[in-house]
Amino acid sequence: MRHVIVLPTYNERDNIEIHLRTVHDLGVPVDVLVVDDASPDGTADAARRLGEELGGISVLERPGKNGLGSAYRAGFERALGDGYDVVISMDADLSHDPSVIPTMLELITAGADAVIGSRYVPGGGTTDWPFHRRQLSKWGNAYTRTALRLSPHDCTSGFRAYRADALRVIDPTSTHAEGYAFLTELVRRLDRAGNTIVETPIVFRDRERGKSKMSGRIVVESMWLVTTWAATDAAARLRGRVSTS
Ligand SMILES: Nc1nc2c(ncn2[C@@H]2O[C@H](COP(=O)(O)OP(=O)(O)OP(=O)(O)O)[C@@H](O)[C@H]2O)c(=O)[nH]1
Ligand SMILES: [Mg+2]
């Protein structure tokens, strides 16, 4: 089985080296595809230098900042085109602990189509986040789960592993979301396509270095898209169909 981590980055120079070294030191055979949006702080160059030293690291550079959803679409397209069997996604700001990766891969081997690193199952959580961020994430997830009738408790976690064949069927390149709503869009599509989605607990740490790219605009996008999808689902149910659009 060939594994790859798709790692979107924007101005993560202070985090990327420690992240890539930690992944390398895990001793798990996994490549890394850094998807960088021309970070002005030189993140892409730092990743390339580490690639020369450690191997197994490639950098997909895009001309400018185009959003997390778009970075994932480009990274997943490249990873699927390159023939990997398992695609892992995670943030590059050290919020996601790479030591969970072996558990995720074991769960895929045991039959899961997708594994979500979840903050909202027993053993999971968040540390250091200010009160308002914790509430936003917790209630945003509760709304998403209820409105879309999804079983996972954490639909916006970016730390995941996917069986490549499951991703191919739902075609991530045809998604639309600009921000982290992309993650909900994928869970919804995976669920509607009948995939087995399991959760494994993660403790999410707030970033210590670099700036957050979270914005009011992408929060509004997420709420708007979830509401729109819920309405589409309700209309489809009335017609006796399953909606994935
Ligand atoms: N290529 C690319 N990466 C991005 C973009 N926006 C965010 N990222 C990266 O995506 C990962 C997750 O970002 P987010 O969690 O949405 O934002 P964040 O800046 O980490 O903010 P916090 O939620 O406060 O941690 C990080 O590695 C970011 O550097 C973007 O527009 N393009
Ligand atoms: Mg982050």
mmCIF file of N, CA, C and O in Angstrom, residues 79-177:
data_model
loop_
_atom_site.group_PDB
_atom_site.id
_atom_site.type_symbol
_atom_site.label_atom_id
_atom_site.label_comp_id
_atom_site.label_asym_id
_atom_site.label_seq_id
_atom_site.Cartn_x
_atom_site.Cartn_y
_atom_site.Cartn_z
ATOM 1 N N ALA A 79 -2.610 13.429 -5.923
ATOM 2 C CA ALA A 79 -2.372 12.182 -5.181
ATOM 3 C C ALA A 79 -3.076 11.001 -5.870
ATOM 4 O O ALA A 79 -2.496 9.912 -5.995
ATOM 5 N N LEU A 80 -4.299 11.223 -6.328
ATOM 6 C CA LEU A 80 -5.024 10.134 -7.002
ATOM 7 C C LEU A 80 -4.380 9.826 -8.348
ATOM 8 O O LEU A 80 -4.240 8.664 -8.732
ATOM 9 N N GLY A 81 -3.965 10.873 -9.054
ATOM 10 C CA GLY A 81 -3.287 10.684 -10.343
ATOM 11 C C GLY A 81 -1.982 9.925 -10.175
ATOM 12 O O GLY A 81 -1.577 9.164 -11.060
ATOM 13 N N ASP A 82 -1.317 10.123 -9.049
ATOM 14 C CA ASP A 82 -0.034 9.452 -8.804
ATOM 15 C C ASP A 82 -0.209 8.010 -8.321
ATOM 16 O O ASP A 82 0.781 7.319 -8.067
ATOM 17 N N GLY A 83 -1.456 7.572 -8.154
ATOM 18 C CA GLY A 83 -1.720 6.159 -7.868
ATOM 19 C C GLY A 83 -1.537 5.724 -6.422
ATOM 20 O O GLY A 83 -1.353 4.531 -6.145
ATOM 21 N N TYR A 84 -1.584 6.648 -5.472
ATOM 22 C CA TYR A 84 -1.497 6.249 -4.060
ATOM 23 C C TYR A 84 -2.743 5.455 -3.657
ATOM 24 O O TYR A 84 -3.826 5.651 -4.224
ATOM 25 N N ASP A 85 -2.598 4.591 -2.667
ATOM 26 C CA ASP A 85 -3.728 3.771 -2.195
ATOM 27 C C ASP A 85 -4.478 4.444 -1.055
ATOM 28 O O ASP A 85 -5.666 4.220 -0.862
ATOM 29 N N VAL A 86 -3.738 5.204 -0.240
ATOM 30 C CA VAL A 86 -4.367 5.909 0.892
ATOM 31 C C VAL A 86 -3.915 7.365 0.857
ATOM 32 O O VAL A 86 -2.726 7.648 0.677
ATOM 33 N N VAL A 87 -4.889 8.269 1.006
ATOM 34 C CA VAL A 87 -4.585 9.701 1.024
ATOM 35 C C VAL A 87 -4.930 10.231 2.415
ATOM 36 O O VAL A 87 -6.053 10.070 2.890
ATOM 37 N N ILE A 88 -3.930 10.842 3.054
ATOM 38 C CA ILE A 88 -4.127 11.428 4.386
ATOM 39 C C ILE A 88 -4.142 12.943 4.224
ATOM 40 O O ILE A 88 -3.411 13.484 3.394
ATOM 41 N N SER A 89 -4.999 13.614 4.964
ATOM 42 C CA SER A 89 -4.937 15.079 4.976
ATOM 43 C C SER A 89 -4.652 15.534 6.397
ATOM 44 O O SER A 89 -5.119 14.915 7.353
ATOM 45 N N MET A 90 -3.885 16.590 6.525
ATOM 46 C CA MET A 90 -3.670 17.191 7.842
ATOM 47 C C MET A 90 -3.184 18.621 7.696
ATOM 48 O O MET A 90 -2.744 19.023 6.625
ATOM 49 N N ASP A 91 -3.306 19.397 8.773
ATOM 50 C CA ASP A 91 -2.840 20.775 8.774
ATOM 51 C C ASP A 91 -1.337 20.801 9.042
ATOM 52 O O ASP A 91 -0.794 19.883 9.660
ATOM 53 N N ALA A 92 -0.704 21.891 8.613
ATOM 54 C CA ALA A 92 0.757 21.990 8.753
ATOM 55 C C ALA A 92 1.162 22.874 9.920
ATOM 56 O O ALA A 92 2.313 23.285 10.024
ATOM 57 N N ASP A 93 0.204 23.201 10.820
ATOM 58 C CA ASP A 93 0.522 24.144 11.900
ATOM 59 C C ASP A 93 0.726 23.438 13.240
ATOM 60 O O ASP A 93 0.641 24.062 14.295
ATOM 61 N N LEU A 94 0.990 22.119 13.188
ATOM 62 C CA LEU A 94 1.269 21.283 14.367
ATOM 63 C C LEU A 94 0.038 21.094 15.261
ATOM 64 O O LEU A 94 0.163 20.683 16.412
ATOM 65 N N SER A 95 -1.145 21.400 14.715
ATOM 66 C CA SER A 95 -2.382 21.155 15.472
ATOM 67 C C SER A 95 -2.732 19.665 15.477
ATOM 68 O O SER A 95 -3.440 19.189 16.358
ATOM 69 N N HIS A 96 -2.276 18.967 14.446
ATOM 70 C CA HIS A 96 -2.581 17.544 14.295
ATOM 71 C C HIS A 96 -1.346 16.713 14.604
ATOM 72 O O HIS A 96 -0.296 16.912 13.989
ATOM 73 N N ASP A 97 -1.473 15.791 15.541
ATOM 74 C CA ASP A 97 -0.334 14.999 16.003
ATOM 75 C C ASP A 97 -0.087 13.814 15.056
ATOM 76 O O ASP A 97 -0.911 12.905 14.969
ATOM 77 N N PRO A 98 1.053 13.837 14.342
ATOM 78 C CA PRO A 98 1.312 12.762 13.366
ATOM 79 C C PRO A 98 1.321 11.360 13.974
ATOM 80 O O PRO A 98 1.156 10.377 13.257
ATOM 81 N N SER A 99 1.483 11.251 15.299
ATOM 82 C CA SER A 99 1.565 9.900 15.874
ATOM 83 C C SER A 99 0.235 9.137 15.765
ATOM 84 O O SER A 99 0.185 7.940 16.032
ATOM 85 N N VAL A 100 -0.833 9.827 15.343
ATOM 86 C CA VAL A 100 -2.126 9.147 15.142
ATOM 87 C C VAL A 100 -2.169 8.419 13.782
ATOM 88 O O VAL A 100 -3.002 7.546 13.551
ATOM 89 N N ILE A 101 -1.243 8.783 12.892
ATOM 90 C CA ILE A 101 -1.294 8.241 11.526
ATOM 91 C C ILE A 101 -1.287 6.703 11.490
ATOM 92 O O ILE A 101 -2.097 6.100 10.771
ATOM 93 N N PRO A 102 -0.408 6.021 12.254
ATOM 94 C CA PRO A 102 -0.435 4.550 12.191
ATOM 95 C C PRO A 102 -1.801 3.964 12.553
ATOM 96 O O PRO A 102 -2.250 2.998 11.922
ATOM 97 N N THR A 103 -2.485 4.552 13.550
ATOM 98 C CA THR A 103 -3.826 4.063 13.912
ATOM 99 C C THR A 103 -4.790 4.249 12.735
ATOM 100 O O THR A 103 -5.603 3.365 12.421
ATOM 101 N N MET A 104 -4.694 5.401 12.084
ATOM 102 C CA MET A 104 -5.573 5.651 10.937
ATOM 103 C C MET A 104 -5.336 4.610 9.831
ATOM 104 O O MET A 104 -6.282 4.078 9.252
ATOM 105 N N LEU A 105 -4.073 4.322 9.579
ATOM 106 C CA LEU A 105 -3.766 3.349 8.515
ATOM 107 C C LEU A 105 -4.259 1.949 8.895
ATOM 108 O O LEU A 105 -4.758 1.203 8.055
ATOM 109 N N GLU A 106 -4.134 1.620 10.197
ATOM 110 C CA GLU A 106 -4.650 0.310 10.644
ATOM 111 C C GLU A 106 -6.153 0.218 10.428
ATOM 112 O O GLU A 106 -6.679 -0.820 10.017
ATOM 113 N N LEU A 107 -6.862 1.320 10.704
ATOM 114 C CA LEU A 107 -8.325 1.308 10.537
ATOM 115 C C LEU A 107 -8.708 1.163 9.060
ATOM 116 O O LEU A 107 -9.688 0.502 8.717
ATOM 117 N N ILE A 108 -7.915 1.769 8.184
ATOM 118 C CA ILE A 108 -8.165 1.602 6.739
ATOM 119 C C ILE A 108 -7.918 0.136 6.357
ATOM 120 O O ILE A 108 -8.727 -0.492 5.668
ATOM 121 N N THR A 109 -6.818 -0.416 6.853
ATOM 122 C CA THR A 109 -6.509 -1.827 6.551
ATOM 123 C C THR A 109 -7.620 -2.740 7.067
ATOM 124 O O THR A 109 -7.950 -3.754 6.456
ATOM 125 N N ALA A 110 -8.211 -2.349 8.204
ATOM 126 C CA ALA A 110 -9.279 -3.179 8.792
ATOM 127 C C ALA A 110 -10.611 -3.012 8.053
ATOM 128 O O ALA A 110 -11.590 -3.677 8.407
ATOM 129 N N GLY A 111 -10.668 -2.116 7.068
ATOM 130 C CA GLY A 111 -11.887 -2.052 6.256
ATOM 131 C C GLY A 111 -12.572 -0.701 6.168
ATOM 132 O O GLY A 111 -13.540 -0.553 5.419
ATOM 133 N N ALA A 112 -12.073 0.299 6.913
ATOM 134 C CA ALA A 112 -12.714 1.624 6.802
ATOM 135 C C ALA A 112 -12.399 2.245 5.443
ATOM 136 O O ALA A 112 -11.308 2.058 4.901
ATOM 137 N N ASP A 113 -13.367 2.975 4.902
ATOM 138 C CA ASP A 113 -13.115 3.718 3.660
ATOM 139 C C ASP A 113 -12.542 5.096 3.971
ATOM 140 O O ASP A 113 -11.812 5.660 3.167
ATOM 141 N N ALA A 114 -12.928 5.617 5.135
ATOM 142 C CA ALA A 114 -12.386 6.907 5.566
ATOM 143 C C ALA A 114 -12.296 6.913 7.084
ATOM 144 O O ALA A 114 -13.151 6.354 7.766
ATOM 145 N N VAL A 115 -11.239 7.542 7.586
ATOM 146 C CA VAL A 115 -11.048 7.672 9.035
ATOM 147 C C VAL A 115 -10.956 9.157 9.355
ATOM 148 O O VAL A 115 -10.151 9.875 8.747
ATOM 149 N N ILE A 116 -11.778 9.601 10.281
ATOM 150 C CA ILE A 116 -11.740 11.008 10.693
ATOM 151 C C ILE A 116 -11.071 11.097 12.055
ATOM 152 O O ILE A 116 -11.484 10.415 13.003
ATOM 153 N N GLY A 117 -10.041 11.926 12.158
ATOM 154 C CA GLY A 117 -9.450 12.238 13.456
ATOM 155 C C GLY A 117 -10.409 13.182 14.159
ATOM 156 O O GLY A 117 -10.561 14.330 13.754
ATOM 157 N N SER A 118 -11.071 12.691 15.203
ATOM 158 C CA SER A 118 -12.229 13.412 15.745
ATOM 159 C C SER A 118 -11.979 14.024 17.123
ATOM 160 O O SER A 118 -11.477 13.364 18.031
ATOM 161 N N ARG A 119 -12.367 15.301 17.243
ATOM 162 C CA ARG A 119 -12.272 15.987 18.532
ATOM 163 C C ARG A 119 -13.482 15.697 19.407
ATOM 164 O O ARG A 119 -13.481 16.001 20.588
ATOM 165 N N TYR A 120 -14.532 15.128 18.800
ATOM 166 C CA TYR A 120 -15.807 15.018 19.506
ATOM 167 C C TYR A 120 -16.267 13.582 19.742
ATOM 168 O O TYR A 120 -17.451 13.292 19.688
ATOM 169 N N VAL A 121 -15.285 12.694 19.963
ATOM 170 C CA VAL A 121 -15.588 11.344 20.454
ATOM 171 C C VAL A 121 -14.788 11.171 21.743
ATOM 172 O O VAL A 121 -13.825 11.927 21.975
ATOM 173 N N PRO A 122 -15.166 10.187 22.589
ATOM 174 C CA PRO A 122 -14.424 10.014 23.842
ATOM 175 C C PRO A 122 -12.920 9.879 23.587
ATOM 176 O O PRO A 122 -12.507 9.144 22.690
ATOM 177 N N GLY A 123 -12.138 10.639 24.372
ATOM 178 C CA GLY A 123 -10.682 10.630 24.201
ATOM 179 C C GLY A 123 -10.193 11.772 23.330
ATOM 180 O O GLY A 123 -9.009 12.085 23.307
ATOM 181 N N GLY A 124 -11.114 12.388 22.587
ATOM 182 C CA GLY A 124 -10.736 13.508 21.719
ATOM 183 C C GLY A 124 -10.973 14.837 22.407
ATOM 184 O O GLY A 124 -11.605 14.900 23.463
ATOM 185 N N GLY A 125 -10.449 15.911 21.816
ATOM 186 C CA GLY A 125 -10.681 17.235 22.405
ATOM 187 C C GLY A 125 -9.853 18.306 21.733
ATOM 188 O O GLY A 125 -9.212 18.075 20.699
ATOM 189 N N THR A 126 -9.910 19.489 22.325
ATOM 190 C CA THR A 126 -9.094 20.602 21.847
ATOM 191 C C THR A 126 -8.361 21.188 23.054
ATOM 192 O O THR A 126 -8.909 21.196 24.158
ATOM 193 N N THR A 127 -7.129 21.639 22.829
ATOM 194 C CA THR A 127 -6.443 22.326 23.933
ATOM 195 C C THR A 127 -6.039 23.704 23.450
ATOM 196 O O THR A 127 -5.779 23.895 22.262
ATOM 197 N N ASP A 128 -6.003 24.622 24.335
ATOM 198 C CA ASP A 128 -5.509 25.994 24.125
ATOM 199 C C ASP A 128 -6.432 26.888 23.300
ATOM 200 O O ASP A 128 -6.146 28.058 23.126
ATOM 201 N N TRP A 129 -7.494 26.335 22.741
ATOM 202 C CA TRP A 129 -8.363 27.184 21.927
ATOM 203 C C TRP A 129 -9.131 28.150 22.818
ATOM 204 O O TRP A 129 -9.646 27.753 23.875
ATOM 205 N N PRO A 130 -9.255 29.417 22.397
ATOM 206 C CA PRO A 130 -10.095 30.331 23.169
ATOM 207 C C PRO A 130 -11.545 29.849 23.172
ATOM 208 O O PRO A 130 -11.969 29.099 22.277
ATOM 209 N N PHE A 131 -12.283 30.307 24.174
ATOM 210 C CA PHE A 131 -13.669 29.864 24.376
ATOM 211 C C PHE A 131 -14.500 29.978 23.079
ATOM 212 O O PHE A 131 -15.197 29.053 22.692
ATOM 213 N N HIS A 132 -14.388 31.140 22.397
ATOM 214 C CA HIS A 132 -15.255 31.350 21.227
ATOM 215 C C HIS A 132 -14.942 30.376 20.097
ATOM 216 O O HIS A 132 -15.835 29.915 19.387
ATOM 217 N N ARG A 133 -13.643 29.989 19.952
ATOM 218 C CA ARG A 133 -13.301 29.023 18.897
ATOM 219 C C ARG A 133 -13.846 27.635 19.239
ATOM 220 O O ARG A 133 -14.317 26.895 18.379
ATOM 221 N N ARG A 134 -13.775 27.289 20.537
ATOM 222 C CA ARG A 134 -14.295 25.976 20.959
ATOM 223 C C ARG A 134 -15.804 25.895 20.697
ATOM 224 O O ARG A 134 -16.311 24.904 20.184
ATOM 225 N N GLN A 135 -16.509 26.984 21.050
ATOM 226 C CA GLN A 135 -17.966 26.986 20.883
ATOM 227 C C GLN A 135 -18.341 26.936 19.398
ATOM 228 O O GLN A 135 -19.237 26.200 18.995
ATOM 229 N N LEU A 136 -17.623 27.729 18.598
ATOM 230 C CA LEU A 136 -17.911 27.773 17.162
ATOM 231 C C LEU A 136 -17.765 26.380 16.547
ATOM 232 O O LEU A 136 -18.629 25.905 15.792
ATOM 233 N N SER A 137 -16.667 25.707 16.881
ATOM 234 C CA SER A 137 -16.406 24.396 16.312
ATOM 235 C C SER A 137 -17.417 23.362 16.818
ATOM 236 O O SER A 137 -17.991 22.588 16.050
ATOM 237 N N LYS A 138 -17.660 23.403 18.140
ATOM 238 C CA LYS A 138 -18.555 22.411 18.746
ATOM 239 C C LYS A 138 -19.988 22.543 18.202
ATOM 240 O O LYS A 138 -20.587 21.572 17.727
ATOM 241 N N TRP A 139 -20.501 23.790 18.210
ATOM 242 C CA TRP A 139 -21.887 23.977 17.781
ATOM 243 C C TRP A 139 -22.021 23.905 16.264
ATOM 244 O O TRP A 139 -23.037 23.441 15.743
ATOM 245 N N GLY A 140 -20.985 24.346 15.563
ATOM 246 C CA GLY A 140 -20.988 24.214 14.108
ATOM 247 C C GLY A 140 -21.075 22.748 13.710
ATOM 248 O O GLY A 140 -21.829 22.365 12.806
ATOM 249 N N ASN A 141 -20.318 21.908 14.412
ATOM 250 C CA ASN A 141 -20.348 20.474 14.118
ATOM 251 C C ASN A 141 -21.683 19.841 14.489
ATOM 252 O O ASN A 141 -22.193 18.979 13.763
ATOM 253 N N ALA A 142 -22.240 20.267 15.626
ATOM 254 C CA ALA A 142 -23.528 19.703 16.043
ATOM 255 C C ALA A 142 -24.605 20.060 15.009
ATOM 256 O O ALA A 142 -25.421 19.209 14.617
ATOM 257 N N TYR A 143 -24.577 21.310 14.532
ATOM 258 C CA TYR A 143 -25.549 21.742 13.518
ATOM 259 C C TYR A 143 -25.367 20.936 12.227
ATOM 260 O O TYR A 143 -26.335 20.404 11.653
ATOM 261 N N THR A 144 -24.123 20.815 11.791
ATOM 262 C CA THR A 144 -23.818 20.099 10.545
ATOM 263 C C THR A 144 -24.313 18.655 10.610
ATOM 264 O O THR A 144 -24.971 18.148 9.694
ATOM 265 N N ARG A 145 -24.003 18.013 11.724
ATOM 266 C CA ARG A 145 -24.335 16.597 11.895
ATOM 267 C C ARG A 145 -25.861 16.386 11.876
ATOM 268 O O ARG A 145 -26.375 15.479 11.217
ATOM 269 N N THR A 146 -26.565 17.268 12.583
ATOM 270 C CA THR A 146 -28.017 17.131 12.674
ATOM 271 C C THR A 146 -28.680 17.507 11.350
ATOM 272 O O THR A 146 -29.526 16.765 10.835
ATOM 273 N N ALA A 147 -28.278 18.656 10.794
ATOM 274 C CA ALA A 147 -28.942 19.148 9.574
ATOM 275 C C ALA A 147 -28.732 18.191 8.406
ATOM 276 O O ALA A 147 -29.633 17.993 7.588
ATOM 277 N N LEU A 148 -27.546 17.582 8.338
ATOM 278 C CA LEU A 148 -27.242 16.709 7.195
ATOM 279 C C LEU A 148 -27.431 15.222 7.511
ATOM 280 O O LEU A 148 -27.156 14.375 6.673
ATOM 281 N N ARG A 149 -27.880 14.946 8.766
ATOM 282 C CA ARG A 149 -28.110 13.554 9.181
ATOM 283 C C ARG A 149 -26.873 12.689 8.954
ATOM 284 O O ARG A 149 -26.945 11.593 8.372
ATOM 285 N N LEU A 150 -25.729 13.207 9.394
ATOM 286 C CA LEU A 150 -24.469 12.471 9.241
ATOM 287 C C LEU A 150 -24.117 11.797 10.560
ATOM 288 O O LEU A 150 -24.415 12.336 11.627
ATOM 289 N N SER A 151 -23.454 10.642 10.486
ATOM 290 C CA SER A 151 -23.116 9.964 11.743
ATOM 291 C C SER A 151 -21.819 10.464 12.387
ATOM 292 O O SER A 151 -21.710 10.476 13.612
ATOM 293 N N PRO A 152 -20.781 10.908 11.633
ATOM 294 C CA PRO A 152 -19.568 11.359 12.329
ATOM 295 C C PRO A 152 -19.835 12.577 13.224
ATOM 296 O O PRO A 152 -20.648 13.442 12.888
ATOM 297 N N HIS A 153 -19.115 12.617 14.363
ATOM 298 C CA HIS A 153 -19.288 13.717 15.318
ATOM 299 C C HIS A 153 -18.426 14.920 14.974
ATOM 300 O O HIS A 153 -18.626 15.995 15.500
ATOM 301 N N ASP A 154 -17.432 14.703 14.119
ATOM 302 C CA ASP A 154 -16.543 15.800 13.727
ATOM 303 C C ASP A 154 -16.459 15.834 12.202
ATOM 304 O O ASP A 154 -15.687 15.090 11.591
ATOM 305 N N CYS A 155 -17.264 16.700 11.614
ATOM 306 C CA CYS A 155 -17.327 16.752 10.140
ATOM 307 C C CYS A 155 -16.394 17.803 9.563
ATOM 308 O O CYS A 155 -16.285 17.943 8.348
ATOM 309 N N THR A 156 -15.720 18.587 10.417
ATOM 310 C CA THR A 156 -14.845 19.645 9.904
ATOM 311 C C THR A 156 -13.383 19.425 10.287
ATOM 312 O O THR A 156 -12.558 20.316 10.095
ATOM 313 N N SER A 157 -13.076 18.262 10.841
ATOM 314 C CA SER A 157 -11.676 17.968 11.136
ATOM 315 C C SER A 157 -10.923 17.748 9.827
ATOM 316 O O SER A 157 -11.382 17.009 8.950
ATOM 317 N N GLY A 158 -9.750 18.385 9.723
ATOM 318 C CA GLY A 158 -8.953 18.229 8.509
ATOM 319 C C GLY A 158 -7.963 17.086 8.597
ATOM 320 O O GLY A 158 -7.212 16.833 7.661
ATOM 321 N N PHE A 159 -7.963 16.376 9.742
ATOM 322 C CA PHE A 159 -7.022 15.266 9.928
ATOM 323 C C PHE A 159 -7.764 13.969 9.625
ATOM 324 O O PHE A 159 -8.619 13.526 10.417
ATOM 325 N N ARG A 160 -7.463 13.391 8.479
ATOM 326 C CA ARG A 160 -8.224 12.235 8.003
ATOM 327 C C ARG A 160 -7.358 11.299 7.166
ATOM 328 O O ARG A 160 -6.322 11.711 6.657
ATOM 329 N N ALA A 161 -7.854 10.094 6.979
ATOM 330 C CA ALA A 161 -7.268 9.183 5.984
ATOM 331 C C ALA A 161 -8.403 8.656 5.124
ATOM 332 O O ALA A 161 -9.498 8.381 5.640
ATOM 333 N N TYR A 162 -8.155 8.575 3.843
ATOM 334 C CA TYR A 162 -9.171 8.089 2.898
ATOM 335 C C TYR A 162 -8.588 6.939 2.073
ATOM 336 O O TYR A 162 -7.434 7.036 1.613
ATOM 337 N N ARG A 163 -9.392 5.923 1.847
ATOM 338 C CA ARG A 163 -9.025 4.921 0.845
ATOM 339 C C ARG A 163 -9.144 5.619 -0.521
ATOM 340 O O ARG A 163 -10.182 6.234 -0.817
ATOM 341 N N ALA A 164 -8.116 5.544 -1.320
ATOM 342 C CA ALA A 164 -8.102 6.306 -2.574
ATOM 343 C C ALA A 164 -9.291 5.942 -3.470
ATOM 344 O O ALA A 164 -9.889 6.822 -4.105
ATOM 345 N N ASP A 165 -9.654 4.669 -3.499
ATOM 346 C CA ASP A 165 -10.764 4.265 -4.374
ATOM 347 C C ASP A 165 -12.074 4.915 -3.947
ATOM 348 O O ASP A 165 -12.919 5.234 -4.799
ATOM 349 N N ALA A 166 -12.247 5.109 -2.641
ATOM 350 C CA ALA A 166 -13.471 5.775 -2.162
ATOM 351 C C ALA A 166 -13.482 7.233 -2.607
ATOM 352 O O ALA A 166 -14.528 7.773 -3.003
ATOM 353 N N LEU A 167 -12.308 7.865 -2.572
ATOM 354 C CA LEU A 167 -12.218 9.262 -3.026
ATOM 355 C C LEU A 167 -12.507 9.361 -4.524
ATOM 356 O O LEU A 167 -13.193 10.278 -4.969
ATOM 357 N N ARG A 168 -11.960 8.412 -5.282
ATOM 358 C CA ARG A 168 -12.147 8.457 -6.740
ATOM 359 C C ARG A 168 -13.628 8.468 -7.095
ATOM 360 O O ARG A 168 -14.063 9.208 -7.974
ATOM 361 N N VAL A 169 -14.410 7.636 -6.379
ATOM 362 C CA VAL A 169 -15.843 7.518 -6.697
ATOM 363 C C VAL A 169 -16.561 8.850 -6.472
ATOM 364 O O VAL A 169 -17.431 9.236 -7.245
ATOM 365 N N ILE A 170 -16.180 9.571 -5.418
ATOM 366 C CA ILE A 170 -16.906 10.820 -5.124
ATOM 367 C C ILE A 170 -16.281 12.039 -5.821
ATOM 368 O O ILE A 170 -16.825 13.140 -5.742
ATOM 369 N N ASP A 171 -15.168 11.849 -6.493
ATOM 370 C CA ASP A 171 -14.517 12.891 -7.291
ATOM 371 C C ASP A 171 -14.357 14.234 -6.555
ATOM 372 O O ASP A 171 -15.109 15.190 -6.809
ATOM 373 N N PRO A 172 -13.360 14.346 -5.689
ATOM 374 C CA PRO A 172 -13.171 15.592 -4.924
ATOM 375 C C PRO A 172 -12.996 16.834 -5.798
ATOM 376 O O PRO A 172 -13.304 17.941 -5.372
ATOM 377 N N THR A 173 -12.512 16.659 -7.034
ATOM 378 C CA THR A 173 -12.281 17.847 -7.875
ATOM 379 C C THR A 173 -13.590 18.539 -8.260
ATOM 380 O O THR A 173 -13.585 19.691 -8.666
ATOM 381 N N SER A 174 -14.716 17.825 -8.124
ATOM 382 C CA SER A 174 -15.994 18.433 -8.508
ATOM 383 C C SER A 174 -16.702 19.097 -7.325
ATOM 384 O O SER A 174 -17.857 19.494 -7.429
ATOM 385 N N THR A 175 -16.007 19.220 -6.171
ATOM 386 C CA THR A 175 -16.608 19.920 -5.024
ATOM 387 C C THR A 175 -16.476 21.437 -5.244
ATOM 388 O O THR A 175 -15.779 21.880 -6.155
ATOM 389 N N HIS A 176 -17.162 22.188 -4.368
ATOM 390 C CA HIS A 176 -17.244 23.638 -4.613
ATOM 391 C C HIS A 176 -16.729 24.504 -3.481
ATOM 392 O O HIS A 176 -16.409 25.664 -3.700
ATOM 393 N N ALA A 177 -16.717 23.978 -2.250
ATOM 394 C CA ALA A 177 -16.466 24.849 -1.093
ATOM 395 C C ALA A 177 -15.078 25.483 -1.148
ATOM 396 O O ALA A 177 -14.107 24.871 -1.592
#
